mmCIF file of C-alpha atoms and ligand atoms in Angstrom:
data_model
loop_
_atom_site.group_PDB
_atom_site.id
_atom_site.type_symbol
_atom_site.label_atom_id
_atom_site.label_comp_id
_atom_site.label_asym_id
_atom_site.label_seq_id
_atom_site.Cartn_x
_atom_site.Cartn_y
_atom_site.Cartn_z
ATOM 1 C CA UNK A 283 12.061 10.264 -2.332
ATOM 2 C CA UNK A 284 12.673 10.511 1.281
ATOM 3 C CA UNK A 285 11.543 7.534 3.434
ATOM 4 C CA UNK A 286 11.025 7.975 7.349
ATOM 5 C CA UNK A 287 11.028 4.734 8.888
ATOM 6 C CA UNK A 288 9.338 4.634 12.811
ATOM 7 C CA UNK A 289 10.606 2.101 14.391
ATOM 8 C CA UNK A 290 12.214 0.239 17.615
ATOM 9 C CA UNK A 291 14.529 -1.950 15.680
ATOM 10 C CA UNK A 292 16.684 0.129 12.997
ATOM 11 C CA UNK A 293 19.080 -1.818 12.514
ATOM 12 C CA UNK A 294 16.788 -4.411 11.068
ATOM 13 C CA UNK A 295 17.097 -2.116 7.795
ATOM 14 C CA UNK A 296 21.018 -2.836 7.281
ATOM 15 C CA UNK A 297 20.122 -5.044 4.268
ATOM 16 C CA UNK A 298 19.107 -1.647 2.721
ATOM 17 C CA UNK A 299 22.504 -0.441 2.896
ATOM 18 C CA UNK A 300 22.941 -3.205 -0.151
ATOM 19 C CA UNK A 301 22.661 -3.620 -3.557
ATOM 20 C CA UNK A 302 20.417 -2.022 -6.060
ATOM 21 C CA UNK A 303 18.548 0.276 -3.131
ATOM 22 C CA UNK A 304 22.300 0.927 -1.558
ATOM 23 C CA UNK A 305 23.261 2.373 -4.863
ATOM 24 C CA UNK A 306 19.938 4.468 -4.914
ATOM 25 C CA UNK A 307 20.907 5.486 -1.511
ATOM 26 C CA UNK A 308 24.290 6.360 -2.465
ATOM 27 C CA UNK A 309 23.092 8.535 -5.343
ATOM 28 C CA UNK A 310 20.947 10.411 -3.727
ATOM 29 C CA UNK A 311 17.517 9.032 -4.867
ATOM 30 C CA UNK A 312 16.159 7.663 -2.404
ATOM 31 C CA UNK A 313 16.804 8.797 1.641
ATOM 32 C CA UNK A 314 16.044 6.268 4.278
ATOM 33 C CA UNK A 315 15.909 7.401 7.831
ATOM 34 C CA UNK A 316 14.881 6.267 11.047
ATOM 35 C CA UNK A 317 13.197 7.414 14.107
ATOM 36 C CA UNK A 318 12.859 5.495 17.375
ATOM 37 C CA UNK A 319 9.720 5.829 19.134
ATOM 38 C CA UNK A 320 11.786 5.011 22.324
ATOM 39 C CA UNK A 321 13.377 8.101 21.875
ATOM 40 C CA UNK A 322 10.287 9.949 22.425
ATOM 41 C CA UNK A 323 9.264 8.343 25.994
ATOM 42 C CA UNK A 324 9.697 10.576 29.183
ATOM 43 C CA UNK A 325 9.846 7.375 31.796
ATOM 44 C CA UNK A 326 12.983 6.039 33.694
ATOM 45 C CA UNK A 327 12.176 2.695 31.669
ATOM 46 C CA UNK A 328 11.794 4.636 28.287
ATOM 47 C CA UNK A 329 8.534 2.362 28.019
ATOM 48 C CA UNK A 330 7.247 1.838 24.713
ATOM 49 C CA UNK A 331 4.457 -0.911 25.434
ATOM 50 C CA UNK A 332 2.133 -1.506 27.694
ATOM 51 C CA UNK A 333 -1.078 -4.329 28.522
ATOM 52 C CA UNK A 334 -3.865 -4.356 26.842
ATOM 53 C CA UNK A 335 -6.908 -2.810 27.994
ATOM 54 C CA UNK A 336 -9.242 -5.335 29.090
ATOM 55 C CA UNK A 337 -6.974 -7.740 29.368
ATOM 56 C CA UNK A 338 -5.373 -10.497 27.159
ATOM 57 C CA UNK A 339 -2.451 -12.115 25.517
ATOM 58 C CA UNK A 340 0.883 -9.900 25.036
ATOM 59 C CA UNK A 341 1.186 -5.931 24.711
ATOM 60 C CA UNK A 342 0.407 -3.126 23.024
ATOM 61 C CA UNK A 343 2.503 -0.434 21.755
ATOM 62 C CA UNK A 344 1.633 3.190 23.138
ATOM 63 C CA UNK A 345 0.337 5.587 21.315
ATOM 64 C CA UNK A 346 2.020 8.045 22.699
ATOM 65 C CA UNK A 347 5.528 7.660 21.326
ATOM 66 C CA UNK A 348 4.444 6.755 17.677
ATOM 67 C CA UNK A 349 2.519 9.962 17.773
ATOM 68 C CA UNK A 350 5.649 12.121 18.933
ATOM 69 C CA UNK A 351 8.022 10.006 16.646
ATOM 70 C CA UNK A 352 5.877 10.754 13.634
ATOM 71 C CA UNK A 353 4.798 14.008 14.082
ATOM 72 C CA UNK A 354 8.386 14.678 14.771
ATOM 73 C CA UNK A 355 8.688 14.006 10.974
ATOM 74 C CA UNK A 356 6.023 14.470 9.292
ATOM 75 C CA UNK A 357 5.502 17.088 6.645
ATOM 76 C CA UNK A 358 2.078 18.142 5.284
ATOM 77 C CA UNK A 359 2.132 16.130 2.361
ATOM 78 C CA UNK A 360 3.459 13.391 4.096
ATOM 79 C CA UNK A 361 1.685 9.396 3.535
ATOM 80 C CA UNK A 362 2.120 8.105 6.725
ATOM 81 C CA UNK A 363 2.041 3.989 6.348
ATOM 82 C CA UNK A 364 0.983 1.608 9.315
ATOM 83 C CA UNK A 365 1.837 -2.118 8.609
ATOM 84 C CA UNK A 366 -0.688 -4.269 9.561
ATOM 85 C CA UNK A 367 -2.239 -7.801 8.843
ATOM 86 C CA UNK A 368 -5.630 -5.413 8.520
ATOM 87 C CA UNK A 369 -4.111 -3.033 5.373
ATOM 88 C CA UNK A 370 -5.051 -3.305 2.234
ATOM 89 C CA UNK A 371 -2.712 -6.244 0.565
ATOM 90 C CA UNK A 372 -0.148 -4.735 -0.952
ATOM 91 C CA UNK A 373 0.654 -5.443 -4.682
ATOM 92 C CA UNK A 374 2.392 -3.538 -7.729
ATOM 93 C CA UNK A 375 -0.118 -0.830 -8.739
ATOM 94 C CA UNK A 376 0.225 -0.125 -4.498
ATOM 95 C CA UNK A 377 3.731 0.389 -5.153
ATOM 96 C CA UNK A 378 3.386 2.700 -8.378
ATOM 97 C CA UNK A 379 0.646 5.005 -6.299
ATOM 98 C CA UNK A 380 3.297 5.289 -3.852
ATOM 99 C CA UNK A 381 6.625 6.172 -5.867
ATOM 100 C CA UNK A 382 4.613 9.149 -7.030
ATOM 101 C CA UNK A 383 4.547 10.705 -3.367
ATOM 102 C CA UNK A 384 7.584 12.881 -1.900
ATOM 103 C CA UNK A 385 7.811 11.612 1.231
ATOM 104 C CA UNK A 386 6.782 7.969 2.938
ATOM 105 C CA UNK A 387 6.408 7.202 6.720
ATOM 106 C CA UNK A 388 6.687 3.746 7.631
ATOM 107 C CA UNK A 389 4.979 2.672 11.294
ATOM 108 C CA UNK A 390 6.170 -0.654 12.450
ATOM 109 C CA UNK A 391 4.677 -2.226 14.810
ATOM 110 C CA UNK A 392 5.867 -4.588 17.904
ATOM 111 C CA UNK A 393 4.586 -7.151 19.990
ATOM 112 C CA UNK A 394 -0.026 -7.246 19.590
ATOM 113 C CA UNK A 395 0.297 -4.413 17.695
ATOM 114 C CA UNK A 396 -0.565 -0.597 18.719
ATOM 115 C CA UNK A 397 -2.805 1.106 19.962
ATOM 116 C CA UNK A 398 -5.808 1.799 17.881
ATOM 117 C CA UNK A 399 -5.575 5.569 18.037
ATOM 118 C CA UNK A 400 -2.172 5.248 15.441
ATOM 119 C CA UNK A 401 -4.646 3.350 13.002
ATOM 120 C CA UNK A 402 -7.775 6.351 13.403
ATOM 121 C CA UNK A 403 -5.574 9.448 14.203
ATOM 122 C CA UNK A 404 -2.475 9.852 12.833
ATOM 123 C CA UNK A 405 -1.294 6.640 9.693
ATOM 124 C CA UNK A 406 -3.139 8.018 6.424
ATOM 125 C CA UNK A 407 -2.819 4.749 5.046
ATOM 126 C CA UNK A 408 -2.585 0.841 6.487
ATOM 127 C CA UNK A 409 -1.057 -2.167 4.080
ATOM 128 C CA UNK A 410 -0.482 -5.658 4.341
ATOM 129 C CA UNK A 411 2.418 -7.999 3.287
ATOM 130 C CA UNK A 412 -0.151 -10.411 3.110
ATOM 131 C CA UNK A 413 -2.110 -12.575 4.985
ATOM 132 C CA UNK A 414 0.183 -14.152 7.631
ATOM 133 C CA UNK A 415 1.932 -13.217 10.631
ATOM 134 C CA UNK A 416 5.324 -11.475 11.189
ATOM 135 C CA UNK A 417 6.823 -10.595 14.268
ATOM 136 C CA UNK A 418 6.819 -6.692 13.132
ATOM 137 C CA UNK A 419 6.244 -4.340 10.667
ATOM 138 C CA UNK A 420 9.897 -3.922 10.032
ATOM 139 C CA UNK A 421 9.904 -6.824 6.914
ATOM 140 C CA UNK A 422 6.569 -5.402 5.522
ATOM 141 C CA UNK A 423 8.107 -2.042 5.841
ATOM 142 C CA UNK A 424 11.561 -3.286 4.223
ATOM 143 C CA UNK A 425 9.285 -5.416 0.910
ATOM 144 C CA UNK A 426 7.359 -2.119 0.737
ATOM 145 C CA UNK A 427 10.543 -0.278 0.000
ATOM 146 C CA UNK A 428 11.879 -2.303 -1.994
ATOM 147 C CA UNK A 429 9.366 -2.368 -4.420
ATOM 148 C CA UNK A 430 8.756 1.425 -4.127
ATOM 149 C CA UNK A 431 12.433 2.291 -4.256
ATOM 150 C CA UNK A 432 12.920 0.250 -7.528
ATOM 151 C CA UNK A 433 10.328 2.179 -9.086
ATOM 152 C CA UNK A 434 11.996 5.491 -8.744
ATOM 153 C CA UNK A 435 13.524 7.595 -11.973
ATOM 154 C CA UNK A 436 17.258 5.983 -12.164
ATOM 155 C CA UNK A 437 17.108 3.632 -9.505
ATOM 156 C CA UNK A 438 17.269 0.631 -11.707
ATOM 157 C CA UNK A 439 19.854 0.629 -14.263
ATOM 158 C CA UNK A 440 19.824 -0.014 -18.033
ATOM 159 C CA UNK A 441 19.984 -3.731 -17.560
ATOM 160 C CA UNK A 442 17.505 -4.131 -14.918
ATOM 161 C CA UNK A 443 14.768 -1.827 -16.262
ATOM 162 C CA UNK A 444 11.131 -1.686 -14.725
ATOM 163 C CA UNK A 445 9.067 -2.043 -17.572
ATOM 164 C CA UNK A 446 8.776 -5.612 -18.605
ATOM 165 C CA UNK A 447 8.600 -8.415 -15.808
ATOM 166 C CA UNK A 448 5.851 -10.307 -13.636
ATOM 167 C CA UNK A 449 2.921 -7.618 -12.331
ATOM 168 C CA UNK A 450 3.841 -4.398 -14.142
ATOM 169 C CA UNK A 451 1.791 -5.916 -16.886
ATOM 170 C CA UNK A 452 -0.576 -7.920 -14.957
ATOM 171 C CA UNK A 453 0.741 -11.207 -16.776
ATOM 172 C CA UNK A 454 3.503 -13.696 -15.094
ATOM 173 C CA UNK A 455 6.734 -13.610 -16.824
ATOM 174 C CA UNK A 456 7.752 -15.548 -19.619
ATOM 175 C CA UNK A 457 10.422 -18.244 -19.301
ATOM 176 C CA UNK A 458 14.055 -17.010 -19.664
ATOM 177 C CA UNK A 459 16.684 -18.854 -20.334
ATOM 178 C CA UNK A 460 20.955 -18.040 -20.890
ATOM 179 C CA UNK A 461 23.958 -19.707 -22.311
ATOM 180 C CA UNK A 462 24.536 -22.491 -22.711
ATOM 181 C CA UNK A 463 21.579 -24.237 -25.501
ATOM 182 C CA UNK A 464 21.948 -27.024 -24.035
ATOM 183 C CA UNK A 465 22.276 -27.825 -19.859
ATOM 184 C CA UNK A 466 22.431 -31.529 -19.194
ATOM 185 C CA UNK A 467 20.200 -32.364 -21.913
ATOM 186 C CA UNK A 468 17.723 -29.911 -21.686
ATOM 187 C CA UNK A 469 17.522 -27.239 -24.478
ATOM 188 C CA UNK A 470 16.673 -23.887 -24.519
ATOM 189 C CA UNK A 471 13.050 -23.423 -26.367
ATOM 190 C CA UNK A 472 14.193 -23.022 -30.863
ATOM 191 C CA UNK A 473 12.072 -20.067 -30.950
ATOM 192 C CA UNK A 474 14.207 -18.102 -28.835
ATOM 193 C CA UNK A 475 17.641 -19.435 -30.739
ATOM 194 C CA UNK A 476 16.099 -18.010 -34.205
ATOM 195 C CA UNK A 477 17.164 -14.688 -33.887
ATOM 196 C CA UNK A 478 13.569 -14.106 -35.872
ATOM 197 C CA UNK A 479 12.160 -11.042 -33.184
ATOM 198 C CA UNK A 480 8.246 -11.092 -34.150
ATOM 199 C CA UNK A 481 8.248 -14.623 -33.350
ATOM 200 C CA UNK A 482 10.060 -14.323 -30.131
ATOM 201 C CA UNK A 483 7.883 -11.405 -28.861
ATOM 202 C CA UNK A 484 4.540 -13.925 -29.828
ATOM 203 C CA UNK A 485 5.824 -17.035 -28.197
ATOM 204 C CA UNK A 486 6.776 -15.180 -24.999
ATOM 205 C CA UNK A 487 3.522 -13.370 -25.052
ATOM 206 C CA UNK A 488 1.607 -17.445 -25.694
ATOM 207 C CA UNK A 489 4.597 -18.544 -22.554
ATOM 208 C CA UNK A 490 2.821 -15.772 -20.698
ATOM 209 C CA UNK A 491 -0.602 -16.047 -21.018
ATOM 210 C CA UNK A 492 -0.539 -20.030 -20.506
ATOM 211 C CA UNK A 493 1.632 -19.336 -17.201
ATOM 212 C CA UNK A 494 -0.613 -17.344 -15.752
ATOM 213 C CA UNK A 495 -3.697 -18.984 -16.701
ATOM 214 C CA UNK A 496 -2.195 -22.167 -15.171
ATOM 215 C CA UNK A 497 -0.637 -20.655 -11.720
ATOM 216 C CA UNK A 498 -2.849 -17.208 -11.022
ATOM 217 C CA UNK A 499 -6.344 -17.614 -12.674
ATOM 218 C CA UNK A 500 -6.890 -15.119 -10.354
ATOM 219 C CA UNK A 501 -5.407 -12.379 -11.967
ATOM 220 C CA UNK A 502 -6.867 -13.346 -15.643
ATOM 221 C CA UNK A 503 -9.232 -10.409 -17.025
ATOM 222 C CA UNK A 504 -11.872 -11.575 -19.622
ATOM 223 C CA UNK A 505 -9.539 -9.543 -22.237
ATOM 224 C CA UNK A 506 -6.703 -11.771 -21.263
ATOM 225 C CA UNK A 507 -9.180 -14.671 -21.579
ATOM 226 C CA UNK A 508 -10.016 -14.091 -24.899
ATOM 227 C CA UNK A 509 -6.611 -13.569 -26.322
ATOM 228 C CA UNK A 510 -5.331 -17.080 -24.700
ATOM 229 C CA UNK A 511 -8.818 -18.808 -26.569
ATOM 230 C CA UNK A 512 -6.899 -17.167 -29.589
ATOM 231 C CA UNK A 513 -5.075 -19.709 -31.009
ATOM 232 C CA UNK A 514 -3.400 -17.018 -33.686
ATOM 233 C CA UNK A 515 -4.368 -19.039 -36.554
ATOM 234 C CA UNK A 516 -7.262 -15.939 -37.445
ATOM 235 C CA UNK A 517 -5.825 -13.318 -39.961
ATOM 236 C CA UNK A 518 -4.705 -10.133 -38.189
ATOM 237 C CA UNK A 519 -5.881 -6.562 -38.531
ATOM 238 C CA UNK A 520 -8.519 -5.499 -40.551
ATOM 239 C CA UNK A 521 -11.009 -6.153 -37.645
ATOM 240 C CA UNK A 522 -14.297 -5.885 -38.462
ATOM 241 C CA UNK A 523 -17.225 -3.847 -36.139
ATOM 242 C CA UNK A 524 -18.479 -6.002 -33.190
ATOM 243 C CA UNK A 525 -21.319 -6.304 -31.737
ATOM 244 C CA UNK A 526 -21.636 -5.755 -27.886
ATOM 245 C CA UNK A 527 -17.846 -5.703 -26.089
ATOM 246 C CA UNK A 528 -18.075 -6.184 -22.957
ATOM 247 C CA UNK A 529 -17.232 -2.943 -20.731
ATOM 248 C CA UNK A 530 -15.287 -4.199 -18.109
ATOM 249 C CA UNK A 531 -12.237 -6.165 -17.448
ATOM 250 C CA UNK A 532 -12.691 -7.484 -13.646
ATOM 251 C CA UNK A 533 -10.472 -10.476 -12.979
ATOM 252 C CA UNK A 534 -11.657 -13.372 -12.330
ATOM 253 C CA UNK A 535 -12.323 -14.994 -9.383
ATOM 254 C CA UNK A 536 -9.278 -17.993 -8.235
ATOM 255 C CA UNK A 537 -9.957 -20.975 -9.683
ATOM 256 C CA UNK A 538 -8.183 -23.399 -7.179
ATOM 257 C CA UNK A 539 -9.645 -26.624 -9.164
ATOM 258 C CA UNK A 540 -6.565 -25.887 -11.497
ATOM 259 C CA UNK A 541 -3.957 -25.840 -8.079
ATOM 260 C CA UNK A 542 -2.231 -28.238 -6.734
ATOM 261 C CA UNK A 543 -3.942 -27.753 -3.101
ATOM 262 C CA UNK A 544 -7.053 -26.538 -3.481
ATOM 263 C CA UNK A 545 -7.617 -28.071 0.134
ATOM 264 C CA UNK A 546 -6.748 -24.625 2.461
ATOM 265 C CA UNK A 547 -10.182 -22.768 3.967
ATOM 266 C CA UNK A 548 -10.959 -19.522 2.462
ATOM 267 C CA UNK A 549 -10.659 -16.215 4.228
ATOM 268 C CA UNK A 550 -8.668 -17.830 6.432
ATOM 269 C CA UNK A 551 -7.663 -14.776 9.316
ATOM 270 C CA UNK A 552 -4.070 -13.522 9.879
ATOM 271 C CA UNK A 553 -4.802 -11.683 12.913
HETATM 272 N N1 4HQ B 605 2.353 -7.631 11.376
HETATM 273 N N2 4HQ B 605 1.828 -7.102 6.730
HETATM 274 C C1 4HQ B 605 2.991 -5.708 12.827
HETATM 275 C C2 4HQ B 605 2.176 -8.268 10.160
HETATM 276 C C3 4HQ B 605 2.131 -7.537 8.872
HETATM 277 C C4 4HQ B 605 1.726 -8.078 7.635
HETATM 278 C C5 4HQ B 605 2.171 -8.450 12.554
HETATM 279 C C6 4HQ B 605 2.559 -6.193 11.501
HETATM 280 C C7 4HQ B 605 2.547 -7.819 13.842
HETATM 281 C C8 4HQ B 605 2.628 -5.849 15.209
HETATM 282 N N3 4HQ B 605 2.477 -6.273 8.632
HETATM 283 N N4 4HQ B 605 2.284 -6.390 13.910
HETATM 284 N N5 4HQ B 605 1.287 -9.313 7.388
HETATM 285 O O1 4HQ B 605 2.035 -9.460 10.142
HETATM 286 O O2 4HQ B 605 2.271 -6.004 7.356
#
């Protein structure tokens, strides 16, 4: 995958350079370059911002040399990304759509933001980090790699692997623990010391389910639901015909009763 970064900070990205993603980097998987919209002004002052029309707080960046600095880029089957507190919020299956494409562009944005004419005319797509507020798009751009990059044939190795953790199944991982069984009186779980797999794979399935129950209601489907209400005392398999199954599988809504600070206003605006 090639990944085309606009922005006026590059060397922001020198974490890149690092670990897991520097290794995908060095192999070839993954390209990560930049392009400086300052390099496309015509101006004495190389200006890259400017105030807002009808007045206000702070400035806007131009459209101008985003438009140059992209389309100097850009190939037809290009997604060109614009980081903003008003994208979509960005989570897993975001990531999967977007290690199936060729080729990424990555707007960051400065100071109030830009212009409006990047968001209509020329970014094909606009995500969120989430809902708070960075300086720039340069850390949304860098999580958004990161969990792209990792994603990519051979980027993670055998003992990483990208199957099996928090989000790629829609559940919260099960504890894990190491060597040794016992840390200043606190064991490791006896399940996991048995050795006896079947039983492993059900109580970190049960470890699962509870967790996420517990900490993201949010992201419990009524399938989901239905297997926690199982307490696995039923006999397995030979399942017999029901009656009306429900078609769907929306999650439901957050229940913050169940959190620890259910306190914070709703809908609360990051912009
Ligand atoms: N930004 N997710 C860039 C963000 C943001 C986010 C604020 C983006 C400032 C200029 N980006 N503007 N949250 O807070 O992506």
């Amino acid at each position: 995958m090639r990944i085309d970064v606009v922005t006026l900070f590059p060397e922001m990205f020198a974490p890149l350079e690092h670990s897991i993603l520097g290794r995908a980097i060095e192999q070839g998987r993954l390209t990560v370059s930049y392009v400086n919209p300052r390099d496309f002004t015509s101006d004495r002052h190389r200006t890259v911002d400017d105030y807002p029309y009808g007045g206000g707080p702070g400035m806007v960046m131009k459209a101008e040399p985003i438009f140059l600095a992209v389309e100097s880029v850009a190939r037809p089957d290009s997604a060109v990304v614009l980081l903003s507190p008003t994208g979509r919020v960005f989570k897993q299956s975001i990531a999967a759509e977007l290690a199936t494409r060729d080729h990424l562009v990555l707007i960051c944005g400065h100071y109030e933001g830009v212009d409006e004419r990047v968001r209509e005319h020329l970014a094909t797509d606009e995500i969120s980090i989430g809902d708070y507020v960075l300086t720039g798009g340069e850390l949304a751009a860098m999580v958004v790699i990161d969990a792209v990059a990792r994603l990519l044939p051979g980027v993670l190795g055998h003992a990483e692997s990208a199957s099996d953790e928090s989000h790629s199944h829609g559940l919260l991982e099960y504890p894990q623990y190491t060597r040794p069984p016992e840390f200043r009186g606190w064991p490791v779980p006896e399940r996991l010391l048995s050795g006896h797999h079947a039983e492993i794979a059900k109580w970190r399935r049960r470890q699962s389910l509870e967790r996420t129950a517990q900490l993201r209601p949010d992201l419990m489907t009524s399938e989901l639901l239905a297997e926690l209400a199982d307490d696995g005392t039923k006999k397995r398999g030979r399942r017999r015909r029901s009656t009306a199954e429900p078609a769907t599988s929306a999650p439901a809504e957050p229940d913050t009763a169940v959190l620890a600070d259910s306190t914070a206003p709703e809908g609360e605006s990051p912009v």
